[in-house]
């Protein structure tokens, strides 16, 4: 049955109900191919309604009445690049929060606290959050690294890079502003230490942490051109689930190339099974999927 949706007609500027037909299989296949070609993301048939909903919302906003017309606008329209960026943001930015995976962050903390003290004083500790969305994960890493350095009575020599395919997500992350609900479940002492009240029931990351986090737009299909090298920690959770198995392996190989010897790679549970990435040694853990880059490997 065709779905009825609200539609804003650019001609009369008023809201009206207009029928938007269900996406047929040929159209869905066309969108699947475009998304995988440009981003590597695969949409199984069970995600068809997800695609219809998100396309429909955007089509309503710009006054487009058919999936085919919108597809042509994305591919060859005068504002194709800008419109594609907007759509990618809608399809890829997921809900996240601070300290989302406590087990994984505890592993990172243990890793830093057990590193040779001399190594932490010679050069900055570099961490990279891949697929960082609106910034909660890289800021969490920065807070965690700051706590570790203080616990070791060391100067806070560290930096965190967050990367994501979505420019709007990166822009929001750079602002350092978040709704207060993003802090739900977070330790009260950490809240008081690292956040300050801001306008409209928002909170702001303190300057000392914001200064240690930078953001860049990056498609994981272009990792071979990524400027990150010699990273001590790479955190890549809840990203690989959107890719085919063979592409997950390619992404992990590229990430491993960017680890320093002895560096730590953290993935999401279940994102990579039945495969041992070359040059990496699995970290024994029941709750976290992680590897250490062997010290003998050359960068």
mmCIF file of C-alpha atoms in Angstrom:
data_model
loop_
_atom_site.group_PDB
_atom_site.id
_atom_site.type_symbol
_atom_site.label_atom_id
_atom_site.label_comp_id
_atom_site.label_asym_id
_atom_site.label_seq_id
_atom_site.Cartn_x
_atom_site.Cartn_y
_atom_site.Cartn_z
ATOM 1 C CA UNK A 1 0.000 0.000 0.000
ATOM 2 C CA UNK A 2 1.302 3.442 -0.915
ATOM 3 C CA UNK A 3 2.275 5.653 1.981
ATOM 4 C CA UNK A 4 0.798 9.089 2.621
ATOM 5 C CA UNK A 5 3.293 11.696 3.769
ATOM 6 C CA UNK A 6 3.316 15.387 4.443
ATOM 7 C CA UNK A 7 4.726 17.351 1.553
ATOM 8 C CA UNK A 8 5.637 21.012 1.254
ATOM 9 C CA UNK A 9 4.871 22.274 -2.210
ATOM 10 C CA UNK A 10 7.464 24.845 -3.265
ATOM 11 C CA UNK A 11 4.850 26.392 -5.548
ATOM 12 C CA UNK A 12 2.288 27.352 -2.899
ATOM 13 C CA UNK A 13 4.468 27.179 0.229
ATOM 14 C CA UNK A 14 1.844 25.314 2.261
ATOM 15 C CA UNK A 15 1.757 21.872 3.826
ATOM 16 C CA UNK A 16 -0.446 19.365 2.049
ATOM 17 C CA UNK A 17 -0.861 15.627 1.952
ATOM 18 C CA UNK A 18 0.531 14.005 -1.129
ATOM 19 C CA UNK A 19 0.933 10.354 -1.907
ATOM 20 C CA UNK A 20 4.506 9.148 -2.193
ATOM 21 C CA UNK A 21 4.574 5.674 -3.785
ATOM 22 C CA UNK A 22 6.545 2.891 -2.172
ATOM 23 C CA UNK A 23 10.035 2.492 -3.583
ATOM 24 C CA UNK A 24 10.073 -0.367 -6.093
ATOM 25 C CA UNK A 25 12.865 -2.942 -6.189
ATOM 26 C CA UNK A 26 14.606 -1.368 -9.168
ATOM 27 C CA UNK A 27 14.736 1.998 -7.417
ATOM 28 C CA UNK A 28 15.968 0.427 -4.173
ATOM 29 C CA UNK A 29 18.698 -1.432 -6.069
ATOM 30 C CA UNK A 30 19.717 1.830 -7.738
ATOM 31 C CA UNK A 31 20.075 3.584 -4.374
ATOM 32 C CA UNK A 32 21.890 0.585 -2.874
ATOM 33 C CA UNK A 33 24.455 0.703 -5.679
ATOM 34 C CA UNK A 34 24.987 4.455 -5.356
ATOM 35 C CA UNK A 35 25.503 4.295 -1.591
ATOM 36 C CA UNK A 36 27.915 1.379 -1.750
ATOM 37 C CA UNK A 37 29.902 2.894 -4.619
ATOM 38 C CA UNK A 38 30.330 6.253 -2.906
ATOM 39 C CA UNK A 39 30.571 5.280 0.768
ATOM 40 C CA UNK A 40 31.063 1.508 0.912
ATOM 41 C CA UNK A 41 27.918 1.238 3.041
ATOM 42 C CA UNK A 42 25.572 -1.626 2.202
ATOM 43 C CA UNK A 43 21.833 -1.503 2.772
ATOM 44 C CA UNK A 44 20.235 -4.973 3.052
ATOM 45 C CA UNK A 45 16.645 -5.391 1.890
ATOM 46 C CA UNK A 46 15.475 -5.192 5.508
ATOM 47 C CA UNK A 47 16.661 -1.556 5.589
ATOM 48 C CA UNK A 48 14.451 -0.475 2.696
ATOM 49 C CA UNK A 49 11.968 1.255 5.015
ATOM 50 C CA UNK A 50 14.875 3.106 6.681
ATOM 51 C CA UNK A 51 15.949 4.414 3.284
ATOM 52 C CA UNK A 52 12.394 5.320 2.259
ATOM 53 C CA UNK A 53 11.814 7.231 5.482
ATOM 54 C CA UNK A 54 15.030 9.239 5.325
ATOM 55 C CA UNK A 55 14.754 9.978 1.614
ATOM 56 C CA UNK A 56 11.114 10.920 2.083
ATOM 57 C CA UNK A 57 11.928 13.417 4.833
ATOM 58 C CA UNK A 58 14.579 15.105 2.720
ATOM 59 C CA UNK A 59 12.425 15.051 -0.432
ATOM 60 C CA UNK A 60 9.630 16.727 1.510
ATOM 61 C CA UNK A 61 12.029 19.442 2.670
ATOM 62 C CA UNK A 62 13.109 20.355 -0.866
ATOM 63 C CA UNK A 63 9.794 19.713 -2.612
ATOM 64 C CA UNK A 64 10.771 16.635 -4.602
ATOM 65 C CA UNK A 65 7.930 14.220 -5.336
ATOM 66 C CA UNK A 66 9.606 11.048 -6.682
ATOM 67 C CA UNK A 67 12.549 8.862 -5.734
ATOM 68 C CA UNK A 68 13.774 8.864 -9.341
ATOM 69 C CA UNK A 69 13.735 12.662 -9.585
ATOM 70 C CA UNK A 70 15.663 12.910 -6.319
ATOM 71 C CA UNK A 71 18.159 10.280 -7.491
ATOM 72 C CA UNK A 72 18.807 12.295 -10.657
ATOM 73 C CA UNK A 73 19.208 15.434 -8.578
ATOM 74 C CA UNK A 74 21.782 13.664 -6.372
ATOM 75 C CA UNK A 75 23.719 12.306 -9.354
ATOM 76 C CA UNK A 76 23.645 15.168 -11.852
ATOM 77 C CA UNK A 77 21.726 18.145 -10.433
ATOM 78 C CA UNK A 78 23.300 21.610 -10.189
ATOM 79 C CA UNK A 79 23.641 21.270 -6.408
ATOM 80 C CA UNK A 80 24.447 17.543 -6.466
ATOM 81 C CA UNK A 81 27.558 17.749 -4.292
ATOM 82 C CA UNK A 82 25.886 19.797 -1.578
ATOM 83 C CA UNK A 83 22.725 17.701 -1.628
ATOM 84 C CA UNK A 84 24.729 14.468 -1.448
ATOM 85 C CA UNK A 85 26.548 15.778 1.627
ATOM 86 C CA UNK A 86 23.220 16.557 3.293
ATOM 87 C CA UNK A 87 21.803 13.125 2.510
ATOM 88 C CA UNK A 88 24.905 11.272 3.705
ATOM 89 C CA UNK A 89 24.597 13.087 7.014
ATOM 90 C CA UNK A 90 21.003 11.885 7.353
ATOM 91 C CA UNK A 91 21.853 8.284 6.518
ATOM 92 C CA UNK A 92 25.079 7.801 8.462
ATOM 93 C CA UNK A 93 24.957 9.850 11.681
ATOM 94 C CA UNK A 94 23.825 7.564 14.492
ATOM 95 C CA UNK A 95 22.818 8.279 18.068
ATOM 96 C CA UNK A 96 25.806 8.141 20.374
ATOM 97 C CA UNK A 97 26.790 9.295 23.857
ATOM 98 C CA UNK A 98 29.785 9.775 26.121
ATOM 99 C CA UNK A 99 31.471 6.625 27.493
ATOM 100 C CA UNK A 100 29.158 4.512 25.336
ATOM 101 C CA UNK A 101 31.130 1.273 25.798
ATOM 102 C CA UNK A 102 32.590 1.238 29.349
ATOM 103 C CA UNK A 103 34.467 -2.039 28.790
ATOM 104 C CA UNK A 104 36.260 -0.688 25.731
ATOM 105 C CA UNK A 105 37.235 2.532 27.468
ATOM 106 C CA UNK A 106 38.511 0.593 30.491
ATOM 107 C CA UNK A 107 40.701 -1.384 28.101
ATOM 108 C CA UNK A 108 42.092 1.841 26.662
ATOM 109 C CA UNK A 109 42.780 3.132 30.166
ATOM 110 C CA UNK A 110 44.574 -0.090 31.143
ATOM 111 C CA UNK A 111 46.610 0.087 27.943
ATOM 112 C CA UNK A 112 47.822 3.617 28.685
ATOM 113 C CA UNK A 113 48.493 3.007 32.380
ATOM 114 C CA UNK A 114 50.667 -0.034 31.624
ATOM 115 C CA UNK A 115 52.780 1.583 28.910
ATOM 116 C CA UNK A 116 56.440 2.281 29.706
ATOM 117 C CA UNK A 117 56.572 5.598 31.537
ATOM 118 C CA UNK A 118 59.467 6.773 29.394
ATOM 119 C CA UNK A 119 57.401 6.325 26.214
ATOM 120 C CA UNK A 120 54.703 8.634 27.577
ATOM 121 C CA UNK A 121 57.216 11.421 28.224
ATOM 122 C CA UNK A 122 59.139 11.274 24.934
ATOM 123 C CA UNK A 123 56.328 11.896 22.458
ATOM 124 C CA UNK A 124 52.616 12.740 22.610
ATOM 125 C CA UNK A 125 50.145 9.886 22.792
ATOM 126 C CA UNK A 126 48.055 9.973 19.606
ATOM 127 C CA UNK A 127 44.507 8.578 19.449
ATOM 128 C CA UNK A 128 42.115 8.420 16.497
ATOM 129 C CA UNK A 129 38.347 7.991 16.621
ATOM 130 C CA UNK A 130 37.169 6.644 13.235
ATOM 131 C CA UNK A 131 33.541 7.363 12.382
ATOM 132 C CA UNK A 132 33.311 9.819 15.270
ATOM 133 C CA UNK A 133 29.840 11.160 14.434
ATOM 134 C CA UNK A 134 29.114 14.298 16.499
ATOM 135 C CA UNK A 135 32.211 13.988 18.690
ATOM 136 C CA UNK A 136 31.179 12.171 21.850
ATOM 137 C CA UNK A 137 33.704 9.373 21.301
ATOM 138 C CA UNK A 138 36.862 11.481 20.659
ATOM 139 C CA UNK A 139 36.033 13.780 23.560
ATOM 140 C CA UNK A 140 35.554 10.720 25.771
ATOM 141 C CA UNK A 141 38.983 9.478 24.692
ATOM 142 C CA UNK A 142 40.495 12.861 25.508
ATOM 143 C CA UNK A 143 38.946 12.897 28.991
ATOM 144 C CA UNK A 144 40.121 9.343 29.552
ATOM 145 C CA UNK A 145 43.695 10.077 28.430
ATOM 146 C CA UNK A 146 43.778 13.166 30.628
ATOM 147 C CA UNK A 147 42.708 11.089 33.632
ATOM 148 C CA UNK A 148 45.422 8.523 32.860
ATOM 149 C CA UNK A 149 48.150 11.142 32.563
ATOM 150 C CA UNK A 150 47.148 12.719 35.838
ATOM 151 C CA UNK A 151 47.024 9.310 37.488
ATOM 152 C CA UNK A 152 50.616 8.764 36.361
ATOM 153 C CA UNK A 153 51.634 12.280 37.475
ATOM 154 C CA UNK A 154 52.672 13.134 33.923
ATOM 155 C CA UNK A 155 52.156 16.187 31.760
ATOM 156 C CA UNK A 156 49.112 15.748 29.465
ATOM 157 C CA UNK A 157 51.044 14.950 26.313
ATOM 158 C CA UNK A 158 48.305 13.599 24.070
ATOM 159 C CA UNK A 159 46.093 14.479 21.128
ATOM 160 C CA UNK A 160 42.908 12.988 19.700
ATOM 161 C CA UNK A 161 41.678 13.112 16.099
ATOM 162 C CA UNK A 162 38.061 12.450 15.186
ATOM 163 C CA UNK A 163 37.084 11.668 11.592
ATOM 164 C CA UNK A 164 33.725 11.159 9.920
ATOM 165 C CA UNK A 165 32.203 11.239 6.446
ATOM 166 C CA UNK A 166 29.528 13.753 7.507
ATOM 167 C CA UNK A 167 30.506 17.419 7.398
ATOM 168 C CA UNK A 168 27.503 18.559 9.513
ATOM 169 C CA UNK A 169 28.472 15.985 12.157
ATOM 170 C CA UNK A 170 32.063 17.244 12.149
ATOM 171 C CA UNK A 171 30.875 20.852 12.423
ATOM 172 C CA UNK A 172 28.743 19.974 15.449
ATOM 173 C CA UNK A 173 31.617 18.051 17.044
ATOM 174 C CA UNK A 174 33.936 21.032 16.651
ATOM 175 C CA UNK A 175 31.500 23.269 18.508
ATOM 176 C CA UNK A 176 31.957 21.212 21.696
ATOM 177 C CA UNK A 177 28.291 21.791 22.588
ATOM 178 C CA UNK A 178 25.973 18.939 23.566
ATOM 179 C CA UNK A 179 22.507 18.497 25.012
ATOM 180 C CA UNK A 180 22.540 17.691 28.718
ATOM 181 C CA UNK A 181 20.869 14.313 28.037
ATOM 182 C CA UNK A 182 24.061 13.133 26.314
ATOM 183 C CA UNK A 183 25.623 12.992 29.801
ATOM 184 C CA UNK A 184 23.019 10.635 31.228
ATOM 185 C CA UNK A 185 24.647 7.793 33.147
ATOM 186 C CA UNK A 186 28.014 9.523 33.221
ATOM 187 C CA UNK A 187 30.009 9.754 36.457
ATOM 188 C CA UNK A 188 29.046 12.946 38.315
ATOM 189 C CA UNK A 189 32.636 13.831 39.131
ATOM 190 C CA UNK A 190 33.590 13.579 35.444
ATOM 191 C CA UNK A 191 30.616 15.744 34.480
ATOM 192 C CA UNK A 192 31.626 18.432 36.953
ATOM 193 C CA UNK A 193 35.231 18.356 35.854
ATOM 194 C CA UNK A 194 34.902 18.347 32.077
ATOM 195 C CA UNK A 195 31.631 20.158 31.280
ATOM 196 C CA UNK A 196 30.255 23.619 31.845
ATOM 197 C CA UNK A 197 26.624 24.810 31.515
ATOM 198 C CA UNK A 198 25.757 26.500 28.222
ATOM 199 C CA UNK A 199 22.660 28.037 26.664
ATOM 200 C CA UNK A 200 19.386 26.176 26.006
ATOM 201 C CA UNK A 201 20.022 23.309 28.414
ATOM 202 C CA UNK A 202 23.279 22.470 26.641
ATOM 203 C CA UNK A 203 26.678 21.735 28.122
ATOM 204 C CA UNK A 204 30.108 22.635 26.792
ATOM 205 C CA UNK A 205 33.375 20.686 26.882
ATOM 206 C CA UNK A 206 36.003 22.538 28.888
ATOM 207 C CA UNK A 207 38.648 24.344 26.876
ATOM 208 C CA UNK A 208 41.571 22.227 28.133
ATOM 209 C CA UNK A 209 39.981 19.135 26.527
ATOM 210 C CA UNK A 210 38.679 20.829 23.378
ATOM 211 C CA UNK A 211 42.187 22.089 22.635
ATOM 212 C CA UNK A 212 43.453 18.513 22.474
ATOM 213 C CA UNK A 213 40.850 17.239 20.011
ATOM 214 C CA UNK A 214 40.754 18.012 16.292
ATOM 215 C CA UNK A 215 38.314 16.850 13.620
ATOM 216 C CA UNK A 216 38.521 16.086 9.923
ATOM 217 C CA UNK A 217 36.158 14.866 7.260
ATOM 218 C CA UNK A 218 37.186 11.454 5.942
ATOM 219 C CA UNK A 219 35.535 8.642 3.992
ATOM 220 C CA UNK A 220 36.887 5.279 5.193
ATOM 221 C CA UNK A 221 37.085 4.199 1.544
ATOM 222 C CA UNK A 222 39.922 6.741 1.242
ATOM 223 C CA UNK A 223 42.005 5.530 4.189
ATOM 224 C CA UNK A 224 45.011 4.996 1.936
ATOM 225 C CA UNK A 225 45.172 8.781 1.592
ATOM 226 C CA UNK A 226 44.580 9.522 5.284
ATOM 227 C CA UNK A 227 47.345 11.642 6.859
ATOM 228 C CA UNK A 228 47.202 9.772 10.179
ATOM 229 C CA UNK A 229 50.309 7.669 10.869
ATOM 230 C CA UNK A 230 51.988 6.246 13.952
ATOM 231 C CA UNK A 231 48.787 6.292 16.001
ATOM 232 C CA UNK A 232 48.971 4.770 19.490
ATOM 233 C CA UNK A 233 45.234 4.139 19.750
ATOM 234 C CA UNK A 234 42.661 3.699 16.993
ATOM 235 C CA UNK A 235 39.057 3.442 18.147
ATOM 236 C CA UNK A 236 36.616 2.247 15.471
ATOM 237 C CA UNK A 237 33.340 1.024 16.930
ATOM 238 C CA UNK A 238 29.884 0.604 15.377
ATOM 239 C CA UNK A 239 31.169 1.515 11.920
ATOM 240 C CA UNK A 240 32.189 -1.746 10.241
ATOM 241 C CA UNK A 241 28.700 -3.235 10.651
ATOM 242 C CA UNK A 242 27.592 -1.178 7.644
ATOM 243 C CA UNK A 243 30.122 -2.775 5.277
ATOM 244 C CA UNK A 244 30.483 -6.097 3.503
ATOM 245 C CA UNK A 245 32.820 -8.612 5.127
ATOM 246 C CA UNK A 246 35.590 -8.227 2.544
ATOM 247 C CA UNK A 247 35.509 -4.458 2.866
ATOM 248 C CA UNK A 248 35.676 -4.673 6.666
ATOM 249 C CA UNK A 249 38.927 -6.578 6.289
ATOM 250 C CA UNK A 250 40.332 -3.994 3.888
ATOM 251 C CA UNK A 251 39.428 -1.176 6.285
ATOM 252 C CA UNK A 252 41.057 -2.949 9.232
ATOM 253 C CA UNK A 253 44.221 -3.597 7.180
ATOM 254 C CA UNK A 254 44.436 0.106 6.380
ATOM 255 C CA UNK A 255 43.893 1.066 10.008
ATOM 256 C CA UNK A 256 46.577 -1.389 11.126
ATOM 257 C CA UNK A 257 49.027 0.286 8.745
ATOM 258 C CA UNK A 258 48.453 3.530 10.619
ATOM 259 C CA UNK A 259 49.183 2.096 14.053
ATOM 260 C CA UNK A 260 52.536 2.610 15.702
ATOM 261 C CA UNK A 261 54.297 -0.609 16.769
ATOM 262 C CA UNK A 262 52.653 -1.602 20.043
ATOM 263 C CA UNK A 263 49.574 0.476 19.150
ATOM 264 C CA UNK A 264 46.041 -0.540 20.119
ATOM 265 C CA UNK A 265 43.123 -1.055 17.703
ATOM 266 C CA UNK A 266 39.633 -1.289 19.223
ATOM 267 C CA UNK A 267 36.602 -2.435 17.218
ATOM 268 C CA UNK A 268 32.988 -3.153 18.112
ATOM 269 C CA UNK A 269 32.054 -6.618 19.339
ATOM 270 C CA UNK A 270 31.062 -8.901 16.471
ATOM 271 C CA UNK A 271 32.236 -6.508 13.749
ATOM 272 C CA UNK A 272 35.056 -8.777 12.611
ATOM 273 C CA UNK A 273 34.818 -12.529 13.153
ATOM 274 C CA UNK A 274 36.789 -15.568 12.021
ATOM 275 C CA UNK A 275 39.704 -13.521 10.731
ATOM 276 C CA UNK A 276 43.069 -12.572 12.169
ATOM 277 C CA UNK A 277 44.364 -9.244 10.827
ATOM 278 C CA UNK A 278 48.001 -9.624 9.721
ATOM 279 C CA UNK A 279 50.585 -8.061 12.014
ATOM 280 C CA UNK A 280 48.183 -7.750 14.936
ATOM 281 C CA UNK A 281 47.862 -9.759 18.130
ATOM 282 C CA UNK A 282 44.428 -10.205 19.692
ATOM 283 C CA UNK A 283 43.956 -8.716 23.155
ATOM 284 C CA UNK A 284 42.526 -11.412 25.469
ATOM 285 C CA UNK A 285 39.124 -10.058 26.493
ATOM 286 C CA UNK A 286 35.617 -11.465 26.675
ATOM 287 C CA UNK A 287 33.956 -8.079 26.287
ATOM 288 C CA UNK A 288 36.116 -6.069 23.874
ATOM 289 C CA UNK A 289 37.359 -6.800 20.354
ATOM 290 C CA UNK A 290 40.871 -5.366 20.205
ATOM 291 C CA UNK A 291 44.372 -5.988 18.850
ATOM 292 C CA UNK A 292 47.917 -4.806 19.542
ATOM 293 C CA UNK A 293 50.296 -4.167 16.650
ATOM 294 C CA UNK A 294 53.342 -6.366 17.005
ATOM 295 C CA UNK A 295 56.494 -4.492 17.948
ATOM 296 C CA UNK A 296 58.546 -6.207 15.241
ATOM 297 C CA UNK A 297 56.436 -4.804 12.391
ATOM 298 C CA UNK A 298 57.832 -1.886 10.480
ATOM 299 C CA UNK A 299 55.706 1.143 9.759
#
